[in-house]
């Protein structure tokens, strides 16, 4: 799971790690997205389809999928979202602790295979003709999805230094939006015919990527003098560098940091609370935007799913710009706060004028996606990695996974609250949902930290900052 390499091969495995972790977390989000697309098919507008062809009934819910055929279907959708996200939030706090103590390659690939299984089980409910709410709540398993984020951030943080971390991780973090886009498009293929395949196909994809991760991921390297013989294992393949000196062992690993120890790192609590409100907004859009477009713009399920991908296109741009600006200015906290403040009026405008025309809708979705997901992307990647390498840790890189899990776990509490509140508030009108989102953006900025807490972040121990010797012939 670690390897000693000269500069050329080091850069190769560095790039391989970036690509593999990108594909891994893309598949995680790809498997989460179908539920937001399928919602409109679980409770469609049956009156537009005419009478029930089986008995001639004029019921407006004859084509809905029980148990989501009741008047409280929005509350049931909210409960389904909440079941996943509460389990995800609770599991995230625990996941980072396991991630520091288990081989990341095993932990990540095992979680991906299990995630694929549970995603496919949700879709199989269609073919097995299951109409029990508890079945869908149980297979909508958020616990197995928590294996992803701490693992991929720890892997990337092990290979990349702080210098261009904001830009690199901003580009890399586009996996979230890419996964959402692909998940929407894949789910949209079968949403109007056999919606079970909208889950089964993403489940197969994430399991397949997890198997590839098991065989090819290298979670970290170790470095010593080049005139020493070494041997390291890359997923079962030995790599050696020969010399005349006696072999040396890789340096002894430091102990993993405790949960309370990670909380004492300056900035962890503040950024965690900031992410709570930022992720509340992001995940409300993730789970409810297609249904909002169906209800307000009166598009079909597939068209609404395709249009909702523009929010994630904006998220890709926002994550890259946030990382680039924060690297250039050195102000990660300031970058987050400015984007959150500007996002609030943009959300208000989208709700007011976003559906007046297709051009306006496209532009507003991209702008809102950039402003909402930019701070979210920056906090969960570059900021988490910065705090996980804070000078107070004295070079102990074993804190990275735990810090990442604490920040994203707290954010996941907001991710659970957002869709739940949307389900409760939406029956009173979509305007009230957007007022809730605007208030959350303002609170995210208020509870965020100052720039001082990141000034102690250290990049000195990172492999990206080491000087390599010349390769021997």
Short mmCIF file of C-alpha atoms in Angstrom, two decimals:
data_model
loop_
_atom_site.label_atom_id
_atom_site.label_comp_id
_atom_site.label_asym_id
_atom_site.label_seq_id
_atom_site.Cartn_x
_atom_site.Cartn_y
_atom_site.Cartn_z
CA UNK A 1 0.00 0.00 0.00
CA UNK A 2 3.06 2.28 -0.09
CA UNK A 3 5.95 2.62 -2.48
CA UNK A 4 9.44 4.13 -2.75
CA UNK A 5 10.00 5.74 -6.15
CA UNK A 6 12.35 8.02 -8.05
CA UNK A 7 10.92 11.30 -9.42
CA UNK A 8 9.62 9.97 -12.75
CA UNK A 9 7.77 7.03 -11.29
CA UNK A 10 6.77 9.11 -8.29
CA UNK A 11 4.94 11.53 -10.56
CA UNK A 12 3.26 8.61 -12.34
CA UNK A 13 1.87 7.12 -9.14
CA UNK A 14 0.95 10.57 -7.90
CA UNK A 15 -1.14 11.09 -11.02
CA UNK A 16 -2.57 7.56 -10.78
CA UNK A 17 -3.68 8.23 -7.21
CA UNK A 18 -5.37 11.45 -8.28
CA UNK A 19 -7.23 9.71 -11.14
CA UNK A 20 -8.26 6.66 -9.10
CA UNK A 21 -9.55 8.65 -6.15
CA UNK A 22 -11.39 10.93 -8.58
CA UNK A 23 -13.12 7.93 -10.16
CA UNK A 24 -13.85 6.45 -6.75
CA UNK A 25 -15.69 9.45 -5.39
CA UNK A 26 -17.35 10.14 -8.73
CA UNK A 27 -18.93 6.70 -8.44
CA UNK A 28 -20.01 7.40 -4.85
CA UNK A 29 -21.99 10.46 -5.93
CA UNK A 30 -23.16 8.70 -9.07
CA UNK A 31 -24.82 6.10 -6.84
CA UNK A 32 -26.46 8.74 -4.59
CA UNK A 33 -28.08 10.81 -7.31
CA UNK A 34 -30.74 8.43 -8.74
CA UNK A 35 -33.17 8.89 -5.83
CA UNK A 36 -33.61 12.58 -6.65
CA UNK A 37 -34.36 11.72 -10.29
CA UNK A 38 -36.73 8.84 -9.51
CA UNK A 39 -38.80 10.78 -6.95
CA UNK A 40 -40.92 12.37 -9.64
CA UNK A 41 -41.65 8.92 -11.08
CA UNK A 42 -42.58 7.41 -7.72
CA UNK A 43 -45.33 10.03 -7.44
CA UNK A 44 -46.07 11.41 -10.94
CA UNK A 45 -49.02 13.45 -12.11
CA UNK A 46 -51.34 10.53 -12.89
CA UNK A 47 -54.23 12.74 -14.04
CA UNK A 48 -52.14 13.75 -17.06
CA UNK A 49 -52.04 10.08 -18.06
CA UNK A 50 -55.81 9.68 -18.05
CA UNK A 51 -57.82 7.04 -16.24
CA UNK A 52 -56.47 3.84 -14.77
CA UNK A 53 -56.32 1.39 -17.70
CA UNK A 54 -56.95 -1.54 -15.35
CA UNK A 55 -60.20 -0.44 -13.71
CA UNK A 56 -61.13 2.93 -15.24
CA UNK A 57 -60.54 4.76 -11.96
CA UNK A 58 -60.03 8.55 -11.99
CA UNK A 59 -57.71 8.41 -8.99
CA UNK A 60 -54.89 10.94 -9.24
CA UNK A 61 -52.43 8.47 -7.67
CA UNK A 62 -53.20 5.27 -9.60
CA UNK A 63 -49.81 5.35 -11.34
CA UNK A 64 -47.79 6.18 -8.21
CA UNK A 65 -45.56 3.61 -6.51
CA UNK A 66 -46.84 2.64 -3.07
CA UNK A 67 -46.12 3.64 -0.35
CA UNK A 68 -45.38 6.99 -2.04
CA UNK A 69 -48.89 7.25 -3.43
CA UNK A 70 -50.27 9.05 -0.37
CA UNK A 71 -50.93 12.76 0.12
CA UNK A 72 -47.93 12.95 2.47
CA UNK A 73 -45.53 11.71 -0.21
CA UNK A 74 -43.23 14.71 0.21
CA UNK A 75 -42.82 13.91 3.91
CA UNK A 76 -42.07 10.29 2.98
CA UNK A 77 -39.44 11.43 0.49
CA UNK A 78 -37.95 13.62 3.22
CA UNK A 79 -37.89 10.68 5.62
CA UNK A 80 -36.13 8.57 2.99
CA UNK A 81 -33.49 11.24 2.41
CA UNK A 82 -33.09 11.72 6.13
CA UNK A 83 -32.61 8.01 6.79
CA UNK A 84 -29.66 8.00 4.43
CA UNK A 85 -28.15 11.28 5.57
CA UNK A 86 -28.50 10.76 9.33
CA UNK A 87 -26.79 7.38 9.01
CA UNK A 88 -24.16 9.05 6.84
CA UNK A 89 -23.57 11.85 9.36
CA UNK A 90 -23.25 9.48 12.32
CA UNK A 91 -21.09 7.04 10.41
CA UNK A 92 -18.76 9.77 9.16
CA UNK A 93 -17.51 10.57 12.67
CA UNK A 94 -16.64 6.91 13.16
CA UNK A 95 -15.33 6.35 9.64
CA UNK A 96 -12.34 8.67 10.02
CA UNK A 97 -11.19 6.79 13.12
CA UNK A 98 -11.29 3.49 11.23
CA UNK A 99 -9.65 5.11 8.23
CA UNK A 100 -6.60 6.07 10.29
CA UNK A 101 -6.17 2.53 11.61
CA UNK A 102 -7.02 0.32 8.62
CA UNK A 103 -5.34 0.07 5.20
CA UNK A 104 -7.14 2.70 3.13
CA UNK A 105 -7.13 0.54 0.03
CA UNK A 106 -9.05 -2.26 1.76
CA UNK A 107 -11.36 0.13 3.60
CA UNK A 108 -12.22 2.15 0.49
CA UNK A 109 -12.72 -0.74 -1.92
CA UNK A 110 -14.78 -2.75 0.59
CA UNK A 111 -17.05 0.23 1.21
CA UNK A 112 -17.55 0.75 -2.51
CA UNK A 113 -18.58 -2.85 -3.13
CA UNK A 114 -21.07 -2.68 -0.24
CA UNK A 115 -22.38 0.67 -1.52
CA UNK A 116 -22.98 -0.91 -4.91
CA UNK A 117 -24.86 -3.78 -3.30
CA UNK A 118 -27.24 -1.55 -1.34
CA UNK A 119 -27.80 0.78 -4.31
CA UNK A 120 -28.74 -2.19 -6.49
CA UNK A 121 -31.05 -3.54 -3.77
CA UNK A 122 -33.04 -0.29 -3.90
CA UNK A 123 -33.56 -0.77 -7.63
CA UNK A 124 -34.44 -4.42 -7.20
CA UNK A 125 -37.42 -3.27 -5.14
CA UNK A 126 -39.00 -2.34 -8.48
CA UNK A 127 -38.54 -5.77 -10.02
CA UNK A 128 -39.47 -7.58 -6.80
CA UNK A 129 -42.61 -5.40 -6.54
CA UNK A 130 -41.81 -4.22 -3.00
CA UNK A 131 -44.07 -1.54 -1.52
CA UNK A 132 -42.85 -1.45 2.09
CA UNK A 133 -41.36 1.87 3.26
CA UNK A 134 -38.98 0.21 5.70
CA UNK A 135 -37.34 -1.80 2.92
CA UNK A 136 -36.39 1.37 1.05
CA UNK A 137 -35.21 3.07 4.25
CA UNK A 138 -32.97 0.13 5.17
CA UNK A 139 -31.37 -0.32 1.74
CA UNK A 140 -30.88 3.45 1.43
CA UNK A 141 -27.79 2.82 3.56
CA UNK A 142 -25.70 5.87 4.39
CA UNK A 143 -23.24 4.04 6.65
CA UNK A 144 -21.39 2.22 3.87
CA UNK A 145 -21.05 5.48 1.93
CA UNK A 146 -18.99 7.02 4.75
CA UNK A 147 -15.97 4.91 3.78
CA UNK A 148 -15.36 7.14 0.77
CA UNK A 149 -14.57 10.71 1.69
CA UNK A 150 -12.03 10.33 4.53
CA UNK A 151 -10.18 7.69 2.51
CA UNK A 152 -9.85 9.61 -0.77
CA UNK A 153 -8.91 12.90 0.93
CA UNK A 154 -6.28 11.12 3.04
CA UNK A 155 -4.80 9.47 -0.06
CA UNK A 156 -4.61 12.74 -1.99
CA UNK A 157 -3.31 14.62 1.05
CA UNK A 158 -0.52 12.02 1.42
CA UNK A 159 0.73 12.71 -2.10
CA UNK A 160 0.22 16.45 -2.58
CA UNK A 161 1.74 19.37 -0.71
CA UNK A 162 0.07 22.59 0.31
CA UNK A 163 1.53 24.95 -2.33
CA UNK A 164 -1.13 24.43 -5.02
CA UNK A 165 -3.46 22.34 -2.90
CA UNK A 166 -6.44 24.65 -3.40
CA UNK A 167 -6.25 24.53 -7.20
CA UNK A 168 -5.39 20.82 -7.41
CA UNK A 169 -8.12 19.82 -5.00
CA UNK A 170 -10.55 22.27 -6.56
CA UNK A 171 -10.14 20.51 -9.90
CA UNK A 172 -10.07 17.09 -8.26
CA UNK A 173 -13.18 17.84 -6.20
CA UNK A 174 -15.19 18.21 -9.40
CA UNK A 175 -15.76 14.48 -8.94
CA UNK A 176 -18.75 15.43 -6.76
CA UNK A 177 -20.46 17.33 -9.56
CA UNK A 178 -19.29 14.94 -12.27
CA UNK A 179 -20.80 12.08 -10.26
CA UNK A 180 -24.06 13.98 -9.83
CA UNK A 181 -24.21 14.74 -13.56
CA UNK A 182 -23.49 11.16 -14.60
CA UNK A 183 -25.90 9.84 -11.98
CA UNK A 184 -28.64 12.11 -13.32
CA UNK A 185 -28.03 11.14 -16.93
CA UNK A 186 -27.80 7.41 -16.21
CA UNK A 187 -30.89 7.43 -14.00
CA UNK A 188 -32.75 9.48 -16.60
CA UNK A 189 -32.36 6.75 -19.20
CA UNK A 190 -34.70 4.38 -17.35
CA UNK A 191 -36.67 6.71 -15.04
CA UNK A 192 -39.79 6.71 -17.22
CA UNK A 193 -39.71 3.01 -18.08
CA UNK A 194 -38.05 0.70 -15.53
CA UNK A 195 -36.80 2.98 -12.75
CA UNK A 196 -35.20 0.07 -10.92
CA UNK A 197 -32.39 0.11 -13.47
CA UNK A 198 -31.71 3.72 -12.49
CA UNK A 199 -30.27 2.25 -9.28
CA UNK A 200 -28.95 -1.12 -10.42
CA UNK A 201 -26.64 0.27 -13.11
CA UNK A 202 -24.97 2.85 -10.79
CA UNK A 203 -24.64 0.09 -8.18
CA UNK A 204 -22.73 -2.07 -10.65
CA UNK A 205 -20.52 0.87 -11.63
CA UNK A 206 -19.44 1.77 -8.08
CA UNK A 207 -18.72 -1.87 -7.24
CA UNK A 208 -16.59 -2.24 -10.39
CA UNK A 209 -14.60 0.91 -9.60
CA UNK A 210 -14.11 -0.37 -6.04
CA UNK A 211 -12.55 -3.58 -7.38
CA UNK A 212 -10.22 -1.54 -9.61
CA UNK A 213 -9.28 0.58 -6.59
CA UNK A 214 -8.35 -2.56 -4.65
CA UNK A 215 -5.86 -3.68 -7.28
CA UNK A 216 -4.28 -0.38 -8.30
CA UNK A 217 -4.50 2.24 -5.51
CA UNK A 218 -1.28 3.21 -3.71
CA UNK A 219 -2.26 5.17 -0.63
CA UNK A 220 1.16 6.66 0.21
CA UNK A 221 4.87 6.50 -0.53
CA UNK A 222 7.94 6.36 1.72
CA UNK A 223 11.24 8.02 0.97
CA UNK A 224 14.84 7.47 2.03
CA UNK A 225 18.26 7.94 0.49
CA UNK A 226 18.59 6.54 -3.02
CA UNK A 227 21.91 4.79 -2.28
CA UNK A 228 20.07 2.31 -0.07
CA UNK A 229 18.34 -0.89 -1.12
CA UNK A 230 14.61 -0.81 -0.47
CA UNK A 231 11.61 -2.91 -1.26
CA UNK A 232 8.01 -1.87 -1.13
CA UNK A 233 4.75 -3.42 -2.16
CA UNK A 234 2.36 -1.90 -4.69
CA UNK A 235 -0.83 -3.87 -4.36
CA UNK A 236 1.12 -7.13 -4.30
CA UNK A 237 3.87 -6.15 -6.79
CA UNK A 238 7.40 -5.69 -5.44
CA UNK A 239 9.43 -2.64 -6.51
CA UNK A 240 13.12 -2.45 -5.55
CA UNK A 241 15.94 0.10 -5.75
CA UNK A 242 19.44 -1.43 -5.47
CA UNK A 243 22.63 -0.06 -3.98
CA UNK A 244 25.73 -1.14 -2.16
CA UNK A 245 24.45 -0.24 1.30
CA UNK A 246 22.43 -2.42 3.62
CA UNK A 247 18.66 -2.15 3.40
CA UNK A 248 16.73 0.09 5.73
CA UNK A 249 13.18 -0.17 6.88
CA UNK A 250 10.62 2.57 6.21
CA UNK A 251 10.25 5.04 9.04
CA UNK A 252 8.00 4.02 11.90
CA UNK A 253 4.51 5.45 11.56
CA UNK A 254 3.21 7.84 14.21
CA UNK A 255 0.18 6.95 16.28
CA UNK A 256 -3.23 7.97 14.99
CA UNK A 257 -4.69 11.09 16.59
CA UNK A 258 -7.69 10.81 18.92
CA UNK A 259 -11.11 12.29 18.15
CA UNK A 260 -10.75 14.91 20.90
CA UNK A 261 -7.21 15.66 19.79
CA UNK A 262 -8.45 16.44 16.30
CA UNK A 263 -11.15 18.73 17.72
CA UNK A 264 -8.45 20.77 19.49
CA UNK A 265 -6.75 21.65 16.21
CA UNK A 266 -7.46 25.38 15.62
CA UNK A 267 -10.17 25.90 13.04
CA UNK A 268 -11.64 22.39 12.97
CA UNK A 269 -14.76 23.28 14.97
CA UNK A 270 -15.35 26.57 13.14
CA UNK A 271 -15.01 25.12 9.65
CA UNK A 272 -17.13 22.13 10.67
CA UNK A 273 -20.00 24.43 11.64
CA UNK A 274 -19.54 26.47 8.48
CA UNK A 275 -19.77 23.31 6.40
CA UNK A 276 -22.90 22.23 8.29
CA UNK A 277 -24.88 25.14 6.85
CA UNK A 278 -23.14 25.13 3.45
CA UNK A 279 -23.84 21.44 2.97
CA UNK A 280 -27.45 21.92 4.09
CA UNK A 281 -27.96 24.13 1.04
CA UNK A 282 -25.99 21.92 -1.36
CA UNK A 283 -27.76 18.68 -0.43
CA UNK A 284 -31.19 20.27 -0.52
CA UNK A 285 -30.50 21.08 -4.16
CA UNK A 286 -29.04 17.61 -4.70
CA UNK A 287 -32.19 15.83 -3.51
CA UNK A 288 -34.98 18.29 -4.33
CA UNK A 289 -33.98 20.33 -7.38
CA UNK A 290 -35.43 17.93 -10.01
CA UNK A 291 -38.77 17.77 -8.16
CA UNK A 292 -38.79 21.57 -7.80
CA UNK A 293 -38.27 21.94 -11.56
CA UNK A 294 -41.09 19.44 -12.25
CA UNK A 295 -43.50 21.26 -9.94
CA UNK A 296 -42.64 24.84 -10.87
CA UNK A 297 -41.51 24.65 -14.52
CA UNK A 298 -43.76 21.64 -15.31
CA UNK A 299 -41.06 19.69 -17.10
CA UNK A 300 -41.07 15.91 -17.37
CA UNK A 301 -38.96 13.75 -15.07
CA UNK A 302 -36.15 13.19 -17.59
CA UNK A 303 -36.04 16.83 -18.71
CA UNK A 304 -35.97 18.05 -15.11
CA UNK A 305 -33.13 15.63 -14.31
CA UNK A 306 -31.13 16.79 -17.31
CA UNK A 307 -31.68 20.47 -16.46
CA UNK A 308 -30.66 19.92 -12.84
CA UNK A 309 -27.20 18.80 -14.00
CA UNK A 310 -26.42 22.44 -14.83
CA UNK A 311 -26.32 23.14 -11.09
CA UNK A 312 -23.48 20.61 -10.88
CA UNK A 313 -21.75 22.12 -13.92
CA UNK A 314 -21.70 25.35 -11.92
CA UNK A 315 -20.39 23.37 -8.95
CA UNK A 316 -17.39 22.22 -11.00
CA UNK A 317 -16.55 25.78 -11.99
CA UNK A 318 -17.13 27.08 -8.47
CA UNK A 319 -14.83 24.50 -6.89
CA UNK A 320 -12.01 25.28 -9.33
CA UNK A 321 -12.36 29.05 -8.97
CA UNK A 322 -12.56 28.83 -5.18
CA UNK A 323 -9.38 26.76 -5.04
CA UNK A 324 -7.53 29.00 -7.49
CA UNK A 325 -8.54 32.23 -5.73
CA UNK A 326 -7.70 30.85 -2.28
CA UNK A 327 -4.25 29.72 -3.47
CA UNK A 328 -3.55 33.11 -5.05
CA UNK A 329 -4.87 35.19 -2.15
CA UNK A 330 -3.95 32.84 0.69
CA UNK A 331 -7.42 33.40 2.15
CA UNK A 332 -9.44 30.21 2.22
CA UNK A 333 -11.86 31.46 4.91
CA UNK A 334 -12.37 34.79 3.14
CA UNK A 335 -13.01 33.06 -0.19
CA UNK A 336 -15.67 30.87 1.41
CA UNK A 337 -17.39 33.77 3.14
CA UNK A 338 -17.54 36.00 0.05
CA UNK A 339 -19.04 33.23 -2.08
CA UNK A 340 -21.62 32.40 0.60
CA UNK A 341 -22.68 36.04 0.93
CA UNK A 342 -23.11 36.42 -2.84
CA UNK A 343 -24.98 33.10 -3.05
CA UNK A 344 -27.85 34.32 -0.86
CA UNK A 345 -29.27 36.95 -3.28
CA UNK A 346 -28.62 34.62 -6.23
CA UNK A 347 -30.82 31.95 -4.63
CA UNK A 348 -33.56 34.55 -4.14
CA UNK A 349 -33.35 35.59 -7.78
CA UNK A 350 -33.37 32.02 -9.04
CA UNK A 351 -36.61 31.31 -7.21
CA UNK A 352 -38.17 34.55 -8.50
CA UNK A 353 -37.07 34.65 -12.13
CA UNK A 354 -35.28 31.34 -12.72
CA UNK A 355 -38.27 29.72 -14.42
CA UNK A 356 -39.26 32.63 -16.67
CA UNK A 357 -37.32 31.21 -19.62
CA UNK A 358 -34.95 28.40 -20.47
CA UNK A 359 -32.02 30.77 -20.96
CA UNK A 360 -32.54 32.43 -17.59
CA UNK A 361 -32.93 29.05 -15.91
CA UNK A 362 -29.69 27.73 -17.41
CA UNK A 363 -27.68 30.82 -16.42
CA UNK A 364 -29.09 31.00 -12.90
CA UNK A 365 -28.53 27.29 -12.23
CA UNK A 366 -24.86 27.53 -13.24
CA UNK A 367 -24.28 30.68 -11.15
CA UNK A 368 -26.08 29.27 -8.09
CA UNK A 369 -24.23 25.96 -8.43
CA UNK A 370 -20.87 27.73 -8.49
CA UNK A 371 -21.61 29.92 -5.47
CA UNK A 372 -23.21 27.15 -3.38
CA UNK A 373 -20.76 24.34 -4.13
CA UNK A 374 -17.57 26.45 -4.29
CA UNK A 375 -17.24 26.94 -0.51
CA UNK A 376 -18.46 23.39 0.13
CA UNK A 377 -15.76 22.02 -2.18
CA UNK A 378 -13.02 24.20 -0.69
CA UNK A 379 -13.80 23.27 2.92
CA UNK A 380 -14.07 19.54 2.32
CA UNK A 381 -10.80 19.35 0.37
CA UNK A 382 -8.07 21.98 0.71
CA UNK A 383 -9.18 23.32 4.10
CA UNK A 384 -9.53 19.82 5.55
CA UNK A 385 -6.10 18.87 4.23
CA UNK A 386 -4.60 22.11 5.60
CA UNK A 387 -6.04 21.51 9.06
CA UNK A 388 -4.97 17.87 8.96
CA UNK A 389 -1.36 19.05 8.48
CA UNK A 390 -1.49 21.82 11.08
CA UNK A 391 1.81 22.68 12.78
CA UNK A 392 0.35 21.64 16.15
CA UNK A 393 0.46 18.03 14.88
CA UNK A 394 4.26 18.21 14.49
CA UNK A 395 4.24 16.44 11.14
CA UNK A 396 1.85 13.63 12.12
CA UNK A 397 -0.01 12.91 8.88
CA UNK A 398 -2.17 10.31 10.61
CA UNK A 399 -4.60 13.07 11.62
CA UNK A 400 -5.73 13.79 8.08
CA UNK A 401 -8.47 11.18 7.82
CA UNK A 402 -9.88 11.96 11.29
CA UNK A 403 -9.96 15.73 10.67
CA UNK A 404 -11.61 15.17 7.29
CA UNK A 405 -14.22 12.90 8.88
CA UNK A 406 -15.03 15.39 11.64
CA UNK A 407 -15.49 18.28 9.21
CA UNK A 408 -17.48 16.30 6.67
CA UNK A 409 -19.41 14.46 9.40
CA UNK A 410 -20.57 17.76 10.90
CA UNK A 411 -21.41 18.96 7.42
CA UNK A 412 -23.44 15.80 6.89
CA UNK A 413 -25.65 16.78 9.82
CA UNK A 414 -26.60 19.79 7.72
CA UNK A 415 -26.95 17.54 4.69
CA UNK A 416 -29.49 15.50 6.66
CA UNK A 417 -31.36 18.55 7.95
CA UNK A 418 -31.68 20.27 4.57
CA UNK A 419 -33.70 17.65 2.67
CA UNK A 420 -35.74 16.89 5.81
CA UNK A 421 -36.66 20.54 6.27
CA UNK A 422 -37.40 20.83 2.55
CA UNK A 423 -39.81 17.91 2.83
CA UNK A 424 -41.56 19.53 5.79
CA UNK A 425 -41.59 23.08 4.42
CA UNK A 426 -42.35 22.49 0.72
CA UNK A 427 -46.08 21.78 1.31
CA UNK A 428 -46.34 25.41 2.54
CA UNK A 429 -44.75 26.69 -0.68
CA UNK A 430 -41.37 26.60 -2.42
CA UNK A 431 -40.72 30.24 -1.47
CA UNK A 432 -40.34 29.18 2.16
CA UNK A 433 -37.83 26.51 1.18
CA UNK A 434 -35.65 29.12 -0.51
CA UNK A 435 -35.92 31.44 2.50
CA UNK A 436 -34.57 28.59 4.60
CA UNK A 437 -31.67 28.07 2.18
CA UNK A 438 -30.82 31.78 2.15
CA UNK A 439 -30.76 31.87 5.96
CA UNK A 440 -28.47 28.83 6.02
CA UNK A 441 -26.00 30.53 3.66
CA UNK A 442 -25.88 33.57 5.93
CA UNK A 443 -25.29 31.42 9.02
CA UNK A 444 -22.49 29.54 7.26
CA UNK A 445 -20.62 32.80 6.81
CA UNK A 446 -21.28 33.98 10.37
CA UNK A 447 -19.97 30.84 12.10
CA UNK A 448 -16.92 30.51 9.84
CA UNK A 449 -13.42 31.15 11.22
CA UNK A 450 -10.90 33.89 10.49
CA UNK A 451 -7.79 33.38 8.38
CA UNK A 452 -5.56 33.14 11.46
CA UNK A 453 -6.54 29.55 12.21
CA UNK A 454 -5.01 28.33 8.93
CA UNK A 455 -1.71 30.14 9.34
CA UNK A 456 -0.27 27.23 11.29
CA UNK A 457 -0.89 24.69 8.56
CA UNK A 458 2.28 22.89 7.60
CA UNK A 459 3.40 21.53 4.28
CA UNK A 460 6.91 20.61 5.28
CA UNK A 461 6.35 16.91 5.83
CA UNK A 462 4.39 16.36 2.64
CA UNK A 463 6.00 14.12 0.03
CA UNK A 464 5.29 16.78 -2.55
CA UNK A 465 7.81 19.08 -0.84
CA UNK A 466 10.70 16.62 -0.69
CA UNK A 467 13.80 16.82 -2.88
CA UNK A 468 14.52 13.60 -4.73
CA UNK A 469 17.96 12.31 -5.62
CA UNK A 470 18.96 11.62 -9.17
CA UNK A 471 17.89 8.24 -10.52
CA UNK A 472 20.66 5.69 -10.99
CA UNK A 473 21.05 4.05 -14.36
#
